[in-house]
Structure formats: structure tokens, C-alpha cells
Amino acid sequence: MAEDWCGWCGERREETEFGLRVWSGRVSDTYFARQAYVRGHAVVVWRGRHVAEPIDLSPVESDLYHREVLTVARTIRDCFRPATLNYLTLGRPGEHLHTHVIARYPDDAGADGPLPVSPPPLLDTSHWRADAAALKALLN
């Protein structure tokens, strides 16, 4: 991967190979994952200047970004009623700051531990689109 490549930069499309955009906040876009181990996996993507790490955000940017992550998390909780939520904030060289917000259930693929590291399955299209629409309606 080239240092200047970023899969989240560029055109802001409604649907990508990753998922459907379900919300655009002030500083981020949220995509509902097309491949997931659980119902209720979204990625909040920082939309401002290119940064790879949350520590590279100004205090104001950080506050806005993390408020939007929490807005998405609350909405996933309200929509899917998981037992808990996991947060995975990623920013590697050449990538764009983003946070996975993942619903967790007592009987999910990770049981009492982390979800598997293998690529998650492609979700049934009709259920995935219905879940994305429900989440989008609550966020908007």
C-alpha cells in the first residue's frame, strides 16, 4: 500500500464496496457494513483533513468526531438492542481515521472474546438493506 493511499478519501458515495452510507454528521460519514459477523456494525469515518491518528485532531475536531461516534453508537444500541458495543478506532500510515462501532451479543461469533480476525461473511442483501434503512431512519 502506498503511503498516500486511503480507501476512505475521495468521492463520498452513498454505497461503496464496504457498505451503505447511513449518516453524514458535521465531521464524519457513517457506513453500515456489508460484511459483518453481527447485526449492527458501522464505521464512522473522519471527513476532515487527512489524519491517520485521533491524536492528530485538534481538541475541537476530536470533540466533534467522538460525539458523532457516540451518536452512532447510541443509535446502534437503540436499533439492534445488543448486549454491549465494541469500538475499534483505526489509523495506520496511509489510511484515514475511522472507528468501527460493533454491536455484540451473548451468542455472537466471538462468544465472550473478540470477534474472529478472518474476513466476515457477506450479509444477506435484503436483511442488510433493511437494517441499514432502519439505522438511517433513526440517525436522520
CSV table of N, CA and C in Angstrom, one decimal:
chain,number,residue,atom,x,y,z
A,1,MET,N,0.8,-1.2,0.0
A,1,MET,CA,0.0,0.0,0.0
A,1,MET,C,0.9,1.2,0.0
A,2,ALA,N,0.6,2.1,-0.9
A,2,ALA,CA,1.4,3.4,-0.9
A,2,ALA,C,1.1,4.3,0.3
A,3,GLU,N,2.0,5.0,0.7
A,3,GLU,CA,1.8,5.9,1.9
A,3,GLU,C,0.7,6.9,1.7
A,4,ASP,N,0.4,7.3,0.5
A,4,ASP,CA,-0.6,8.4,0.3
A,4,ASP,C,-1.9,7.8,-0.1
A,5,TRP,N,-2.1,6.5,-0.1
A,5,TRP,CA,-3.3,5.8,-0.5
A,5,TRP,C,-4.3,5.8,0.7
A,6,CYS,N,-5.5,6.1,0.4
A,6,CYS,CA,-6.5,6.0,1.5
A,6,CYS,C,-7.9,5.5,0.9
A,7,GLY,N,-8.3,4.4,1.4
A,7,GLY,CA,-9.6,3.8,0.9
A,7,GLY,C,-10.8,4.7,1.2
A,8,TRP,N,-10.7,5.6,2.2
A,8,TRP,CA,-11.9,6.4,2.6
A,8,TRP,C,-11.9,7.8,2.0
A,9,CYS,N,-10.7,8.2,1.4
A,9,CYS,CA,-10.7,9.5,0.8
A,9,CYS,C,-11.3,9.5,-0.6
A,10,GLY,N,-11.5,10.6,-1.1
A,10,GLY,CA,-12.1,10.7,-2.5
A,10,GLY,C,-13.6,11.0,-2.5
A,11,GLU,N,-14.2,10.5,-3.5
A,11,GLU,CA,-15.6,10.7,-3.7
A,11,GLU,C,-16.4,10.1,-2.5
A,12,ARG,N,-17.4,10.9,-2.1
A,12,ARG,CA,-18.3,10.4,-1.0
A,12,ARG,C,-19.5,9.8,-1.6
A,13,ARG,N,-19.5,8.5,-1.8
A,13,ARG,CA,-20.6,7.8,-2.5
A,13,ARG,C,-21.6,7.3,-1.4
A,14,GLU,N,-22.8,7.1,-1.8
A,14,GLU,CA,-23.9,6.6,-1.0
A,14,GLU,C,-23.6,5.1,-0.7
A,15,GLU,N,-23.1,4.4,-1.7
A,15,GLU,CA,-22.8,3.0,-1.5
A,15,GLU,C,-21.4,2.7,-2.0
A,16,THR,N,-20.7,2.0,-1.2
A,16,THR,CA,-19.3,1.6,-1.6
A,16,THR,C,-19.2,0.1,-1.5
A,17,GLU,N,-18.1,-0.5,-1.8
A,17,GLU,CA,-17.9,-1.9,-1.6
A,17,GLU,C,-17.9,-2.3,-0.2
A,18,PHE,N,-17.6,-1.3,0.7
A,18,PHE,CA,-17.7,-1.6,2.1
A,18,PHE,C,-19.1,-1.6,2.7
A,19,GLY,N,-19.9,-0.6,2.2
A,19,GLY,CA,-21.3,-0.6,2.8
A,19,GLY,C,-22.0,0.6,2.3
A,20,LEU,N,-23.2,0.9,3.0
A,20,LEU,CA,-24.1,2.0,2.6
A,20,LEU,C,-23.8,3.1,3.6
A,21,ARG,N,-23.8,4.3,3.1
A,21,ARG,CA,-23.7,5.5,3.9
A,21,ARG,C,-25.1,5.7,4.6
A,22,VAL,N,-25.1,5.7,5.9
A,22,VAL,CA,-26.4,5.9,6.6
A,22,VAL,C,-26.5,7.2,7.3
A,23,TRP,N,-25.4,7.9,7.4
A,23,TRP,CA,-25.5,9.2,8.0
A,23,TRP,C,-24.2,10.1,7.7
A,24,SER,N,-24.5,11.4,7.6
A,24,SER,CA,-23.4,12.3,7.4
A,24,SER,C,-23.5,13.3,8.5
A,25,GLY,N,-22.6,13.3,9.5
A,25,GLY,CA,-22.6,14.3,10.5
A,25,GLY,C,-21.8,15.5,10.1
A,26,ARG,N,-21.5,16.4,11.0
A,26,ARG,CA,-20.7,17.6,10.7
A,26,ARG,C,-19.3,17.3,10.3
A,27,VAL,N,-18.7,16.2,10.8
A,27,VAL,CA,-17.3,15.9,10.5
A,27,VAL,C,-17.0,14.5,10.1
A,28,SER,N,-18.1,13.7,10.0
A,28,SER,CA,-17.9,12.3,9.6
A,28,SER,C,-19.0,11.8,8.8
A,29,ASP,N,-18.7,10.7,8.1
A,29,ASP,CA,-19.7,9.9,7.4
A,29,ASP,C,-19.8,8.5,8.1
A,30,THR,N,-20.9,7.9,8.1
A,30,THR,CA,-21.1,6.6,8.7
A,30,THR,C,-21.6,5.6,7.7
A,31,TYR,N,-20.9,4.5,7.6
A,31,TYR,CA,-21.3,3.4,6.6
A,31,TYR,C,-21.7,2.2,7.4
A,32,PHE,N,-22.8,1.6,7.0
A,32,PHE,CA,-23.2,0.3,7.5
A,32,PHE,C,-22.6,-0.8,6.8
A,33,ALA,N,-21.9,-1.7,7.5
A,33,ALA,CA,-21.0,-2.7,6.9
A,33,ALA,C,-21.8,-3.7,6.2
A,34,ARG,N,-21.3,-4.1,5.0
A,34,ARG,CA,-21.9,-5.1,4.1
A,34,ARG,C,-21.4,-6.5,4.5
A,35,GLN,N,-20.2,-6.6,5.1
A,35,GLN,CA,-19.7,-7.8,5.6
A,35,GLN,C,-19.6,-7.7,7.1
A,36,ALA,N,-20.2,-8.6,7.9
A,36,ALA,CA,-20.1,-8.4,9.3
A,36,ALA,C,-20.4,-9.8,10.0
A,37,TYR,N,-19.9,-9.9,11.2
A,37,TYR,CA,-20.2,-11.1,12.0
A,37,TYR,C,-21.5,-10.9,12.8
A,38,VAL,N,-21.9,-9.7,12.9
A,38,VAL,CA,-23.1,-9.4,13.7
A,38,VAL,C,-24.0,-8.3,13.1
A,39,ARG,N,-25.3,-8.3,13.5
A,39,ARG,CA,-26.1,-7.2,13.0
A,39,ARG,C,-25.7,-6.0,13.8
A,40,GLY,N,-25.5,-4.9,13.1
A,40,GLY,CA,-25.2,-3.6,13.8
A,40,GLY,C,-23.7,-3.3,13.8
A,41,HIS,N,-23.1,-3.3,12.7
A,41,HIS,CA,-21.7,-3.0,12.5
A,41,HIS,C,-21.6,-1.8,11.6
A,42,ALA,N,-21.1,-0.7,12.1
A,42,ALA,CA,-21.0,0.5,11.3
A,42,ALA,C,-19.6,1.1,11.5
A,43,VAL,N,-19.2,1.9,10.5
A,43,VAL,CA,-17.9,2.6,10.5
A,43,VAL,C,-18.1,4.1,10.4
A,44,VAL,N,-17.6,4.8,11.4
A,44,VAL,CA,-17.6,6.3,11.4
A,44,VAL,C,-16.3,6.7,10.8
A,45,VAL,N,-16.3,7.5,9.7
A,45,VAL,CA,-15.1,7.9,9.0
A,45,VAL,C,-14.9,9.4,9.1
A,46,TRP,N,-13.8,9.8,9.7
A,46,TRP,CA,-13.5,11.3,9.8
A,46,TRP,C,-13.4,11.8,8.3
A,47,ARG,N,-14.1,12.9,8.2
A,47,ARG,CA,-14.2,13.5,6.8
A,47,ARG,C,-13.4,14.8,6.6
A,48,GLY,N,-12.7,15.2,7.6
A,48,GLY,CA,-11.9,16.4,7.5
A,48,GLY,C,-10.6,16.2,6.9
A,49,ARG,N,-9.6,17.0,7.2
A,49,ARG,CA,-8.3,16.9,6.6
A,49,ARG,C,-7.8,15.5,6.9
A,50,HIS,N,-6.9,15.0,6.1
A,50,HIS,CA,-6.4,13.7,6.2
A,50,HIS,C,-5.5,13.5,7.5
A,51,VAL,N,-6.0,12.7,8.4
A,51,VAL,CA,-5.3,12.3,9.6
A,51,VAL,C,-5.4,10.8,9.7
A,52,ALA,N,-4.4,10.2,10.3
A,52,ALA,CA,-4.4,8.7,10.5
A,52,ALA,C,-4.7,8.4,12.0
A,53,GLU,N,-4.4,9.3,12.9
A,53,GLU,CA,-4.5,9.0,14.3
A,53,GLU,C,-5.4,10.0,15.0
A,54,PRO,N,-6.2,9.6,15.9
A,54,PRO,CA,-7.0,10.6,16.7
A,54,PRO,C,-6.2,11.6,17.4
A,55,ILE,N,-5.0,11.3,17.7
A,55,ILE,CA,-4.2,12.4,18.4
A,55,ILE,C,-3.8,13.5,17.5
A,56,ASP,N,-4.0,13.3,16.2
A,56,ASP,CA,-3.7,14.4,15.2
A,56,ASP,C,-4.8,15.3,15.0
A,57,LEU,N,-5.9,15.1,15.7
A,57,LEU,CA,-7.1,16.0,15.6
A,57,LEU,C,-6.8,17.1,16.7
A,58,SER,N,-7.3,18.3,16.3
A,58,SER,CA,-7.3,19.4,17.3
A,58,SER,C,-8.3,19.0,18.4
A,59,PRO,N,-8.3,19.7,19.6
A,59,PRO,CA,-9.3,19.4,20.6
A,59,PRO,C,-10.7,19.6,20.1
A,60,VAL,N,-11.0,20.6,19.3
A,60,VAL,CA,-12.3,20.8,18.8
A,60,VAL,C,-12.7,19.7,17.8
A,61,GLU,N,-11.8,19.3,16.9
A,61,GLU,CA,-12.1,18.3,15.9
A,61,GLU,C,-12.3,16.9,16.7
A,62,SER,N,-11.5,16.7,17.7
A,62,SER,CA,-11.6,15.4,18.4
A,62,SER,C,-13.0,15.4,19.1
A,63,ASP,N,-13.4,16.5,19.7
A,63,ASP,CA,-14.7,16.5,20.4
A,63,ASP,C,-15.8,16.3,19.4
A,64,LEU,N,-15.8,16.9,18.3
A,64,LEU,CA,-16.8,16.7,17.3
A,64,LEU,C,-16.9,15.3,16.8
A,65,TYR,N,-15.7,14.8,16.4
A,65,TYR,CA,-15.6,13.4,15.9
A,65,TYR,C,-16.1,12.4,16.9
A,66,HIS,N,-15.7,12.5,18.2
A,66,HIS,CA,-16.1,11.5,19.2
A,66,HIS,C,-17.5,11.6,19.6
A,67,ARG,N,-18.1,12.8,19.5
A,67,ARG,CA,-19.5,13.0,19.7
A,67,ARG,C,-20.3,12.3,18.7
A,68,GLU,N,-19.8,12.3,17.4
A,68,GLU,CA,-20.5,11.6,16.3
A,68,GLU,C,-20.4,10.1,16.4
A,69,VAL,N,-19.2,9.6,16.9
A,69,VAL,CA,-19.1,8.2,17.1
A,69,VAL,C,-20.1,7.8,18.2
A,70,LEU,N,-20.2,8.5,19.2
A,70,LEU,CA,-21.2,8.2,20.3
A,70,LEU,C,-22.6,8.3,19.8
A,71,THR,N,-22.9,9.2,18.9
A,71,THR,CA,-24.3,9.3,18.4
A,71,THR,C,-24.6,8.0,17.6
A,72,VAL,N,-23.6,7.6,16.8
A,72,VAL,CA,-23.8,6.3,16.0
A,72,VAL,C,-24.0,5.2,17.0
A,73,ALA,N,-23.1,5.1,18.0
A,73,ALA,CA,-23.2,4.0,19.0
A,73,ALA,C,-24.6,4.0,19.7
A,74,ARG,N,-25.1,5.1,20.1
A,74,ARG,CA,-26.4,5.1,20.8
A,74,ARG,C,-27.5,4.6,19.8
A,75,THR,N,-27.4,5.0,18.6
A,75,THR,CA,-28.4,4.6,17.6
A,75,THR,C,-28.3,3.1,17.3
A,76,ILE,N,-27.1,2.6,17.2
A,76,ILE,CA,-27.0,1.1,17.0
A,76,ILE,C,-27.6,0.4,18.2
A,77,ARG,N,-27.3,0.9,19.4
A,77,ARG,CA,-27.9,0.3,20.6
A,77,ARG,C,-29.4,0.4,20.6
A,78,ASP,N,-29.9,1.5,20.2
A,78,ASP,CA,-31.4,1.6,20.2
A,78,ASP,C,-32.0,0.8,19.1
A,79,CYS,N,-31.4,0.7,18.0
A,79,CYS,CA,-31.9,0.0,16.8
A,79,CYS,C,-31.8,-1.6,17.0
A,80,PHE,N,-30.6,-2.1,17.5
A,80,PHE,CA,-30.4,-3.5,17.4
A,80,PHE,C,-30.4,-4.2,18.8
A,81,ARG,N,-30.4,-3.4,19.9
A,81,ARG,CA,-30.5,-3.9,21.2
A,81,ARG,C,-29.4,-4.9,21.6
A,82,PRO,N,-28.2,-4.6,21.3
A,82,PRO,CA,-27.1,-5.6,21.6
A,82,PRO,C,-26.9,-5.6,23.1
A,83,ALA,N,-26.1,-6.6,23.6
A,83,ALA,CA,-25.7,-6.7,25.0
A,83,ALA,C,-24.7,-5.6,25.3
A,84,THR,N,-23.8,-5.3,24.4
A,84,THR,CA,-22.8,-4.3,24.6
A,84,THR,C,-22.3,-3.8,23.2
A,85,LEU,N,-21.5,-2.8,23.2
A,85,LEU,CA,-20.9,-2.3,21.9
A,85,LEU,C,-19.3,-2.4,22.0
A,86,ASN,N,-18.7,-2.7,20.9
A,86,ASN,CA,-17.2,-2.6,20.9
A,86,ASN,C,-16.9,-1.4,20.0
A,87,TYR,N,-15.7,-0.8,20.3
A,87,TYR,CA,-15.3,0.3,19.5
A,87,TYR,C,-13.8,0.0,19.0
A,88,LEU,N,-13.5,0.2,17.8
A,88,LEU,CA,-12.2,-0.1,17.3
A,88,LEU,C,-11.8,1.1,16.4
A,89,THR,N,-11.0,2.0,16.9
A,89,THR,CA,-10.5,3.1,16.2
A,89,THR,C,-9.2,2.8,15.5
A,90,LEU,N,-9.2,3.0,14.2
A,90,LEU,CA,-8.0,2.6,13.4
A,90,LEU,C,-7.4,3.8,12.7
A,91,GLY,N,-6.2,3.9,12.6
A,91,GLY,CA,-5.5,4.9,11.8
A,91,GLY,C,-4.1,4.4,11.6
A,92,ARG,N,-3.8,3.8,10.5
A,92,ARG,CA,-2.5,3.4,10.1
A,92,ARG,C,-1.9,4.3,9.1
A,93,PRO,N,-0.6,4.3,9.0
A,93,PRO,CA,0.0,5.2,7.9
A,93,PRO,C,-0.6,4.9,6.6
A,94,GLY,N,-1.0,6.0,5.9
A,94,GLY,CA,-1.6,5.8,4.6
A,94,GLY,C,-3.1,5.6,4.7
A,95,GLU,N,-3.7,5.5,5.8
A,95,GLU,CA,-5.1,5.2,5.9
A,95,GLU,C,-5.7,6.4,6.6
A,96,HIS,N,-7.0,6.5,6.6
A,96,HIS,CA,-7.8,7.6,7.2
A,96,HIS,C,-8.4,7.2,8.5
A,97,LEU,N,-8.4,8.1,9.4
A,97,LEU,CA,-9.0,7.8,10.7
A,97,LEU,C,-10.5,7.4,10.6
A,98,HIS,N,-10.8,6.2,11.3
A,98,HIS,CA,-12.1,5.7,11.3
A,98,HIS,C,-12.3,4.9,12.5
A,99,THR,N,-13.6,4.8,12.9
A,99,THR,CA,-13.9,4.0,14.1
A,99,THR,C,-15.0,3.0,13.8
A,100,HIS,N,-14.7,1.7,14.0
A,100,HIS,CA,-15.8,0.7,13.9
A,100,HIS,C,-16.6,0.7,15.2
A,101,VAL,N,-17.9,0.7,15.0
A,101,VAL,CA,-18.8,0.6,16.2
A,101,VAL,C,-19.6,-0.7,15.9
A,102,ILE,N,-19.4,-1.7,16.8
A,102,ILE,CA,-19.8,-3.1,16.6
A,102,ILE,C,-20.7,-3.5,17.7
A,103,ALA,N,-21.9,-3.9,17.3
A,103,ALA,CA,-22.9,-4.5,18.3
A,103,ALA,C,-22.3,-5.9,18.7
A,104,ARG,N,-22.5,-6.2,20.0
A,104,ARG,CA,-22.1,-7.5,20.5
A,104,ARG,C,-23.2,-8.2,21.2
A,105,TYR,N,-23.4,-9.5,21.0
A,105,TYR,CA,-24.5,-10.2,21.5
A,105,TYR,C,-23.9,-11.4,22.3
A,106,PRO,N,-24.6,-11.9,23.3
A,106,PRO,CA,-24.1,-13.1,24.1
A,106,PRO,C,-23.8,-14.3,23.2
A,107,ASP,N,-24.5,-14.5,22.1
A,107,ASP,CA,-24.3,-15.7,21.3
A,107,ASP,C,-23.6,-15.4,19.9
A,108,ASP,N,-22.9,-14.3,19.8
A,108,ASP,CA,-22.3,-13.9,18.6
A,108,ASP,C,-21.0,-14.8,18.3
A,109,ALA,N,-20.4,-14.6,17.2
A,109,ALA,CA,-19.2,-15.4,16.7
A,109,ALA,C,-18.0,-15.3,17.7
A,110,GLY,N,-18.0,-14.3,18.5
A,110,GLY,CA,-16.8,-14.1,19.4
A,110,GLY,C,-17.1,-14.6,20.8
A,111,ALA,N,-18.3,-15.1,21.0
A,111,ALA,CA,-18.7,-15.5,22.4
A,111,ALA,C,-18.3,-14.4,23.4
A,112,ASP,N,-17.5,-14.8,24.3
A,112,ASP,CA,-17.1,-13.9,25.4
A,112,ASP,C,-15.7,-13.2,25.1
A,113,GLY,N,-15.2,-13.3,23.8
A,113,GLY,CA,-14.0,-12.7,23.5
A,113,GLY,C,-14.2,-11.8,22.2
A,114,PRO,N,-13.1,-11.5,21.6
A,114,PRO,CA,-13.1,-10.7,20.4
A,114,PRO,C,-13.8,-11.5,19.2
A,115,LEU,N,-14.3,-10.7,18.2
A,115,LEU,CA,-14.8,-11.4,17.0
A,115,LEU,C,-13.6,-12.0,16.2
A,116,PRO,N,-13.9,-13.0,15.4
A,116,PRO,CA,-12.8,-13.6,14.6
A,116,PRO,C,-12.0,-12.6,13.8
A,117,VAL,N,-10.8,-12.9,13.5
A,117,VAL,CA,-10.0,-11.9,12.6
A,117,VAL,C,-10.1,-12.3,11.2
A,118,SER,N,-10.7,-13.4,10.8
A,118,SER,CA,-10.9,-13.8,9.4
A,118,SER,C,-11.9,-12.8,8.8
A,119,PRO,N,-11.9,-12.7,7.5
A,119,PRO,CA,-12.9,-11.8,6.8
A,119,PRO,C,-14.3,-12.2,7.2
A,120,PRO,N,-15.2,-11.3,7.6
A,120,PRO,CA,-16.6,-11.6,7.9
A,120,PRO,C,-17.4,-12.0,6.7
A,121,PRO,N,-18.5,-12.7,6.9
A,121,PRO,CA,-19.3,-13.1,5.8
A,121,PRO,C,-20.1,-11.9,5.2
A,122,LEU,N,-20.4,-12.1,4.0
A,122,LEU,CA,-21.3,-11.1,3.2
A,122,LEU,C,-22.7,-11.3,3.8
A,123,LEU,N,-23.4,-10.3,4.2
A,123,LEU,CA,-24.7,-10.4,4.7
A,123,LEU,C,-25.7,-10.6,3.7
A,124,ASP,N,-26.8,-11.2,4.0
A,124,ASP,CA,-28.0,-11.3,3.1
A,124,ASP,C,-28.4,-9.9,2.7
A,125,THR,N,-28.5,-9.7,1.4
A,125,THR,CA,-28.7,-8.3,0.9
A,125,THR,C,-30.0,-7.7,1.4
A,126,SER,N,-31.1,-8.5,1.4
A,126,SER,CA,-32.4,-7.9,1.8
A,126,SER,C,-32.4,-7.5,3.3
A,127,HIS,N,-31.8,-8.4,4.2
A,127,HIS,CA,-31.7,-8.1,5.6
A,127,HIS,C,-30.8,-6.9,5.8
A,128,TRP,N,-29.6,-6.9,5.1
A,128,TRP,CA,-28.7,-5.9,5.3
A,128,TRP,C,-29.3,-4.5,4.9
A,129,ARG,N,-29.9,-4.4,3.8
A,129,ARG,CA,-30.5,-3.2,3.4
A,129,ARG,C,-31.6,-2.7,4.3
A,130,ALA,N,-32.4,-3.7,4.8
A,130,ALA,CA,-33.5,-3.3,5.8
A,130,ALA,C,-32.9,-2.8,7.1
A,131,ASP,N,-31.8,-3.4,7.6
A,131,ASP,CA,-31.1,-3.0,8.8
A,131,ASP,C,-30.5,-1.6,8.6
A,132,ALA,N,-29.9,-1.4,7.4
A,132,ALA,CA,-29.3,-0.1,7.1
A,132,ALA,C,-30.4,1.0,7.0
A,133,ALA,N,-31.5,0.7,6.4
A,133,ALA,CA,-32.6,1.7,6.4
A,133,ALA,C,-33.1,2.0,7.8
A,134,ALA,N,-33.2,1.0,8.6
A,134,ALA,CA,-33.7,1.3,10.0
A,134,ALA,C,-32.7,2.2,10.7
A,135,LEU,N,-31.5,1.9,10.6
A,135,LEU,CA,-30.4,2.7,11.3
A,135,LEU,C,-30.4,4.1,10.7
A,136,LYS,N,-30.5,4.2,9.4
A,136,LYS,CA,-30.5,5.5,8.8
A,136,LYS,C,-31.7,6.4,9.2
A,137,ALA,N,-32.9,5.7,9.3
A,137,ALA,CA,-34.1,6.5,9.8
A,137,ALA,C,-33.9,7.0,11.2
A,138,LEU,N,-33.3,6.2,12.1
A,138,LEU,CA,-33.1,6.7,13.4
A,138,LEU,C,-32.0,7.8,13.5
A,139,LEU,N,-31.0,7.7,12.7
A,139,LEU,CA,-29.9,8.7,12.7
A,139,LEU,C,-30.3,10.0,12.0
A,140,ASN,N,-31.2,10.0,11.1
A,140,ASN,CA,-31.7,11.2,10.4
A,140,ASN,C,-33.0,11.6,11.0
